Amino acid sequence: MPTPMRRQYLAIKQQYPDTILFFRLGDFYETFDHDAEIVAQVCDVVLTSRPIGKNQRVPLAGVPFHSVEPHIARLIGAGYKVAIAEQIGNKPPPGQKLVDRRVRRVITAGTIVEPHMLDEDKNNYLGALTVDPSAGTAGFAYTDITTGEFATTQLEGSELGHLVGEELARLKPAELLIPDSLKDSLLSPSGGLFGQQINGEEPGFILTPLPDWQFEQESARQTLFDLFEVESLSAFGCQSLPAATIAAGALVQYLRQTQRDSLPHLSRLRTYSTGEFMLLDEATRRNLELVQTIRGASKKGSLLGVLDATRTPMGSRLLRQWLNQPLLNRAALDARLDSVQAWHDNLVARAELRDLLRQVGDLERWTGRAAQNTARPQDLVGIRQTLTLLPEILEISRDNQQNGLSQLLCSDVLDLLEKAIAEEPPAAVSSGGVIRPGYSAELDGITVAARDAKDWVASLERSEKERTGIKSLKVGFNKVFGYYIEVTRANSALVPEEYIRKQTLVNAERYITPELKEYENLILNAEERQAELEGELYRQVVAQVAAAASRLLETAHSLAELDLFTSLAEVAANNRYVRPQLSDDHRLDIIGARHPVVEITQRDEPFQPNDLQLSEEQCIMILTGPNMSGKSTYLRQVALIALMAQIGSFVPADSAHIGLVDRIFTRIGAQDEIHAGQSTFMVEMVEAANILNHATDRSLIIFDELGRGTSTFDGLSIAWAVVEYIHNHPRLRAKTLFATHYHELTALAERLPHVVNYNVAVAEEGEGVIFLHRIEPGATDRSYGIHVAQLAGIPRPIIHRAEEILEDLESQGAAPGGLFSPDDIGPSMNPMQLTLFGGPNPVVEALKKLDVNALSPLDALNRLYELQQMTQNKESE
């Protein structure tokens, strides 16, 4: 027969079968059964057992309640959910022997609020997705419950998987809610909704299937009506968007199920359209290293690492959002640029404000925790500190087009926190001393009474020593007997008659007196009431702060924008950036363009600026040049400058005219997806197909080598055809930078009117080569690959042999630097087949070029064997 506590545990566990249940027992959270085995393994804690009845034991693993967060973080990171069952009160209800317990929260990857489990510079998003294939629509909603951000959108069209994949790549939610019926199709590695986007990989987030009924439209609508206390969703923009409504409603239902007593403050819902923003696919985000580097996944070395001079976590998170969602609205961008300009031009005000912002903390997340009733005393102190700074911040920013704070001082909240919360409160409310003296007359009275009683007890030992003459008399306290007077046996004869014997020790007796017992009751009752009242007062203060959450979050957003504008101005001033001129035409005209990351991280030599002119008349640039000459840097810097302009940032150039682009596509580098069964060339072709299927005449396309993953003729043919397709297709003619080692592609400039050739300048000095990193009009006819191999440390005999082979190939009818001349290329291209030998005797020529001094004995034998084989082959022809 299970014990009462076991029955209580099992009843709660039955309600949360898919979680790890943390069951509060005193100072520990205990886990049992299979949960205990998981906790022991994942959290590296001792697995023991506990009796649950006669001759019965179950696995047990526990962690202290005051250090539970690291263990929860490990479990969440391993993909588990954690339900927290707390004790309700300190005493059992009348007629019961057990303290009541119930689940206060279910912690999942998308619902973490604990500060030590979050990256302060990143949002932690919970997403919800629904798909209606018959209607050709998908609804996607997301929230960060730590900041109150809540948004939804409806995606439509034949490329739902592509659109959804791009939103997931942008937001990278920690957890995604989906209808149970969609689980298999969503994760199909060979197709499904995400097939092309995730390439068979794990999607990078926790996927949480929910019953389909939670994604019913009427239920979702009613959930949102109840949340916002409205009768229509028109004010939120999703009244006529059923899929967006369903996703948002399902997300709120999930939060109600998991957060229970800590439902986050979602005061408004923003409905957005992906058409408002520049779309960036996962490959482009990765290739341009927007928020982290490809190698090492580090912020340092990324565009975010260069631009992030923010002083607050809120500003840093906002910058990340802007980088992931550049704007298409020129008026909104000009407004951002005006703000950056204002701070850029006022160095003194910018410096003063940035000093103040350094003292501003994470008002967003502090407010979020208050709204969820999980705020700690230090969170309230942080809110108070930030609100104290607002008047001075407002005064400095008044002349810099920043008037959004004037209505958001939240003076009432500041007044409350100054009166209610101690100057330096302890970390936990249970420690006492959180409420400032003078805030509550009742609490002050209890505190004074307890202090007076303690003072009386403290003076008792001295007064009793004097009264009784017992010099060794001691007054002490323990949890079993309370306060006592201890007298050694040698002084027993001096003990007064009113002392009441309470405990006998080996060499002493312990006594109490009626008066001491009275003061003891006063102290203990006062401490209990003091803790109870202080807890009540603290919860009231938190509730009042939560009631002002909407205003506090607006203030936080204004501070985040202020922080970001001054950060962008600071970076622009320090790095000599200029304000871009934005337009709705098709021009990209950048003079003295620089790569924002490379020019900072490689300071060993001056960065070589370069120009770019693309327009409707000249929209495709074929860029040739050797390896290591700077082609890839040039391509990326153009893309990054366009993107920076469209988040409202100044750009690294002497001047920049940016015709807004709707999308940036990049096909860069060689990589495979072996885990998905895709070769390097397949990945290359998949990315190229994505570009060609989705680009428009307003897009910017970056091709850094195309067709290099297959045979030379195949690759060249594909690259040639791709350039023709971009040039000729009525939907395309996008601004395109096409870097290639296929020098034959330069012939396209003679055939296609909107194609132009550029090359990277190289200076030759004797046998050496100097890369000038300067982009010039015209084509190049050499790659200098052997020279690069020599710089990389390839053994010299290989370098010499490669030079011999290259000379032979170029002498056998191939155009210099290429496989065939432009005249050989046409609609029915039939390149000549090369023969290695012809003309002079190859054996003689090889002997002439042989560097005997550079050969080891083994190399000499190998070369001699090769020459012999060449002779025999020549004779057999």
PDB file of C-alpha atoms in Angstrom, residues 367-493:
ATOM      1  CA  THR A 367       9.431  43.594 -15.887  1.00  0.00           C
ATOM      2  CA  GLY A 368       8.664  40.240 -17.478  1.00  0.00           C
ATOM      3  CA  ARG A 369       9.542  38.410 -14.281  1.00  0.00           C
ATOM      4  CA  ALA A 370       7.408  40.798 -12.247  1.00  0.00           C
ATOM      5  CA  ALA A 371       4.475  40.150 -14.606  1.00  0.00           C
ATOM      6  CA  GLN A 372       4.967  36.401 -14.104  1.00  0.00           C
ATOM      7  CA  ASN A 373       5.249  36.738 -10.336  1.00  0.00           C
ATOM      8  CA  THR A 374       8.796  35.356 -10.378  1.00  0.00           C
ATOM      9  CA  ALA A 375      10.622  38.648  -9.698  1.00  0.00           C
ATOM     10  CA  ARG A 376      13.394  38.602  -7.127  1.00  0.00           C
ATOM     11  CA  PRO A 377      14.320  41.554  -4.902  1.00  0.00           C
ATOM     12  CA  GLN A 378      17.291  42.389  -7.115  1.00  0.00           C
ATOM     13  CA  ASP A 379      14.965  42.609 -10.123  1.00  0.00           C
ATOM     14  CA  LEU A 380      12.924  45.301  -8.360  1.00  0.00           C
ATOM     15  CA  VAL A 381      16.102  47.126  -7.388  1.00  0.00           C
ATOM     16  CA  GLY A 382      17.125  47.057 -11.054  1.00  0.00           C
ATOM     17  CA  ILE A 383      13.780  48.511 -12.152  1.00  0.00           C
ATOM     18  CA  ARG A 384      14.116  51.239  -9.497  1.00  0.00           C
ATOM     19  CA  GLN A 385      17.661  52.085 -10.580  1.00  0.00           C
ATOM     20  CA  THR A 386      16.635  52.380 -14.239  1.00  0.00           C
ATOM     21  CA  LEU A 387      13.585  54.547 -13.491  1.00  0.00           C
ATOM     22  CA  THR A 388      15.767  56.817 -11.360  1.00  0.00           C
ATOM     23  CA  LEU A 389      17.951  57.514 -14.415  1.00  0.00           C
ATOM     24  CA  LEU A 390      15.078  58.334 -16.777  1.00  0.00           C
ATOM     25  CA  PRO A 391      14.773  62.090 -16.131  1.00  0.00           C
ATOM     26  CA  GLU A 392      18.480  62.628 -16.837  1.00  0.00           C
ATOM     27  CA  ILE A 393      18.320  60.394 -19.919  1.00  0.00           C
ATOM     28  CA  LEU A 394      15.301  62.333 -21.137  1.00  0.00           C
ATOM     29  CA  GLU A 395      17.053  65.655 -20.633  1.00  0.00           C
ATOM     30  CA  ILE A 396      20.087  64.595 -22.666  1.00  0.00           C
ATOM     31  CA  SER A 397      18.032  63.075 -25.478  1.00  0.00           C
ATOM     32  CA  ARG A 398      15.487  65.886 -25.738  1.00  0.00           C
ATOM     33  CA  ASP A 399      17.352  67.611 -28.577  1.00  0.00           C
ATOM     34  CA  ASN A 400      18.151  64.417 -30.455  1.00  0.00           C
ATOM     35  CA  GLN A 401      14.730  63.452 -31.795  1.00  0.00           C
ATOM     36  CA  GLN A 402      14.146  61.045 -28.900  1.00  0.00           C
ATOM     37  CA  ASN A 403      10.888  62.161 -27.285  1.00  0.00           C
ATOM     38  CA  GLY A 404       9.372  58.727 -26.751  1.00  0.00           C
ATOM     39  CA  LEU A 405      10.432  58.655 -23.110  1.00  0.00           C
ATOM     40  CA  SER A 406       8.587  61.805 -22.077  1.00  0.00           C
ATOM     41  CA  GLN A 407       5.344  59.924 -21.411  1.00  0.00           C
ATOM     42  CA  LEU A 408       7.060  56.856 -19.962  1.00  0.00           C
ATOM     43  CA  LEU A 409       8.758  57.991 -16.771  1.00  0.00           C
ATOM     44  CA  CYS A 410       6.598  55.640 -14.642  1.00  0.00           C
ATOM     45  CA  SER A 411       6.956  57.930 -11.634  1.00  0.00           C
ATOM     46  CA  ASP A 412       4.337  56.006  -9.669  1.00  0.00           C
ATOM     47  CA  VAL A 413       6.319  52.778  -9.966  1.00  0.00           C
ATOM     48  CA  LEU A 414       9.526  54.528  -8.960  1.00  0.00           C
ATOM     49  CA  ASP A 415       7.794  56.087  -5.934  1.00  0.00           C
ATOM     50  CA  LEU A 416       6.459  52.671  -4.886  1.00  0.00           C
ATOM     51  CA  LEU A 417       9.824  50.954  -5.146  1.00  0.00           C
ATOM     52  CA  GLU A 418      11.653  53.731  -3.333  1.00  0.00           C
ATOM     53  CA  LYS A 419       9.229  53.501  -0.417  1.00  0.00           C
ATOM     54  CA  ALA A 420       8.769  49.734  -0.305  1.00  0.00           C
ATOM     55  CA  ILE A 421      12.071  48.037  -1.149  1.00  0.00           C
ATOM     56  CA  ALA A 422      15.188  48.267   1.013  1.00  0.00           C
ATOM     57  CA  GLU A 423      18.264  49.951  -0.427  1.00  0.00           C
ATOM     58  CA  GLU A 424      20.235  46.693  -0.587  1.00  0.00           C
ATOM     59  CA  PRO A 425      17.802  43.819   0.006  1.00  0.00           C
ATOM     60  CA  PRO A 426      18.941  40.210   0.414  1.00  0.00           C
ATOM     61  CA  ALA A 427      18.717  37.829  -2.529  1.00  0.00           C
ATOM     62  CA  ALA A 428      15.700  35.963  -1.134  1.00  0.00           C
ATOM     63  CA  VAL A 429      12.525  37.323   0.419  1.00  0.00           C
ATOM     64  CA  SER A 430      12.636  34.557   3.036  1.00  0.00           C
ATOM     65  CA  SER A 431      15.835  36.039   4.443  1.00  0.00           C
ATOM     66  CA  GLY A 432      13.912  39.076   5.717  1.00  0.00           C
ATOM     67  CA  GLY A 433      14.835  42.726   5.396  1.00  0.00           C
ATOM     68  CA  VAL A 434      13.464  43.182   1.885  1.00  0.00           C
ATOM     69  CA  ILE A 435      10.757  45.694   2.834  1.00  0.00           C
ATOM     70  CA  ARG A 436      12.094  49.118   3.734  1.00  0.00           C
ATOM     71  CA  PRO A 437      11.342  50.348   7.316  1.00  0.00           C
ATOM     72  CA  GLY A 438       8.530  52.888   7.316  1.00  0.00           C
ATOM     73  CA  TYR A 439       6.564  51.257   4.485  1.00  0.00           C
ATOM     74  CA  SER A 440       4.269  49.182   6.764  1.00  0.00           C
ATOM     75  CA  ALA A 441       3.369  50.282  10.288  1.00  0.00           C
ATOM     76  CA  GLU A 442       2.284  46.740  11.161  1.00  0.00           C
ATOM     77  CA  LEU A 443       5.553  45.221   9.978  1.00  0.00           C
ATOM     78  CA  ASP A 444       7.528  47.913  11.779  1.00  0.00           C
ATOM     79  CA  GLY A 445       5.621  47.179  15.012  1.00  0.00           C
ATOM     80  CA  ILE A 446       6.315  43.455  14.759  1.00  0.00           C
ATOM     81  CA  THR A 447       9.962  44.137  13.962  1.00  0.00           C
ATOM     82  CA  VAL A 448      10.346  46.450  16.938  1.00  0.00           C
ATOM     83  CA  ALA A 449       8.625  43.996  19.297  1.00  0.00           C
ATOM     84  CA  ALA A 450      10.830  41.138  18.104  1.00  0.00           C
ATOM     85  CA  ARG A 451      13.932  43.267  18.396  1.00  0.00           C
ATOM     86  CA  ASP A 452      13.036  44.378  21.950  1.00  0.00           C
ATOM     87  CA  ALA A 453      12.385  40.773  22.949  1.00  0.00           C
ATOM     88  CA  LYS A 454      15.718  39.688  21.516  1.00  0.00           C
ATOM     89  CA  ASP A 455      17.434  42.547  23.320  1.00  0.00           C
ATOM     90  CA  TRP A 456      15.840  41.362  26.624  1.00  0.00           C
ATOM     91  CA  VAL A 457      17.055  37.807  26.013  1.00  0.00           C
ATOM     92  CA  ALA A 458      20.484  39.095  25.067  1.00  0.00           C
ATOM     93  CA  SER A 459      20.740  41.001  28.356  1.00  0.00           C
ATOM     94  CA  LEU A 460      19.340  38.091  30.409  1.00  0.00           C
ATOM     95  CA  GLU A 461      22.646  36.270  30.733  1.00  0.00           C
ATOM     96  CA  ARG A 462      24.425  39.284  32.221  1.00  0.00           C
ATOM     97  CA  SER A 463      21.584  40.164  34.596  1.00  0.00           C
ATOM     98  CA  GLU A 464      21.179  36.566  35.821  1.00  0.00           C
ATOM     99  CA  LYS A 465      24.887  36.201  36.446  1.00  0.00           C
ATOM    100  CA  GLU A 466      24.763  39.268  38.644  1.00  0.00           C
ATOM    101  CA  ARG A 467      21.551  38.187  40.412  1.00  0.00           C
ATOM    102  CA  THR A 468      22.507  34.555  41.072  1.00  0.00           C
ATOM    103  CA  GLY A 469      26.257  34.914  41.432  1.00  0.00           C
ATOM    104  CA  ILE A 470      26.771  32.016  38.952  1.00  0.00           C
ATOM    105  CA  LYS A 471      29.629  33.251  36.788  1.00  0.00           C
ATOM    106  CA  SER A 472      29.443  30.288  34.337  1.00  0.00           C
ATOM    107  CA  LEU A 473      25.695  30.730  33.627  1.00  0.00           C
ATOM    108  CA  LYS A 474      24.832  30.773  29.931  1.00  0.00           C
ATOM    109  CA  VAL A 475      21.683  31.616  27.952  1.00  0.00           C
ATOM    110  CA  GLY A 476      21.282  29.627  24.731  1.00  0.00           C
ATOM    111  CA  PHE A 477      18.809  28.427  22.098  1.00  0.00           C
ATOM    112  CA  ASN A 478      18.136  25.290  20.095  1.00  0.00           C
ATOM    113  CA  LYS A 479      15.286  24.257  17.806  1.00  0.00           C
ATOM    114  CA  VAL A 480      14.091  21.469  20.130  1.00  0.00           C
ATOM    115  CA  PHE A 481      13.845  23.224  23.507  1.00  0.00           C
ATOM    116  CA  GLY A 482      13.928  26.857  22.461  1.00  0.00           C
ATOM    117  CA  TYR A 483      15.653  29.355  24.807  1.00  0.00           C
ATOM    118  CA  TYR A 484      17.225  27.976  28.007  1.00  0.00           C
ATOM    119  CA  ILE A 485      19.503  28.872  30.934  1.00  0.00           C
ATOM    120  CA  GLU A 486      22.430  26.475  31.398  1.00  0.00           C
ATOM    121  CA  VAL A 487      24.092  25.973  34.812  1.00  0.00           C
ATOM    122  CA  THR A 488      26.979  23.600  35.568  1.00  0.00           C
ATOM    123  CA  ARG A 489      26.415  20.897  38.213  1.00  0.00           C
ATOM    124  CA  ALA A 490      28.995  22.539  40.459  1.00  0.00           C
ATOM    125  CA  ASN A 491      26.687  25.545  40.787  1.00  0.00           C
ATOM    126  CA  SER A 492      23.430  23.639  41.261  1.00  0.00           C
ATOM    127  CA  ALA A 493      23.053  24.888  44.808  1.00  0.00           C
TER     128      ALA A 493
END
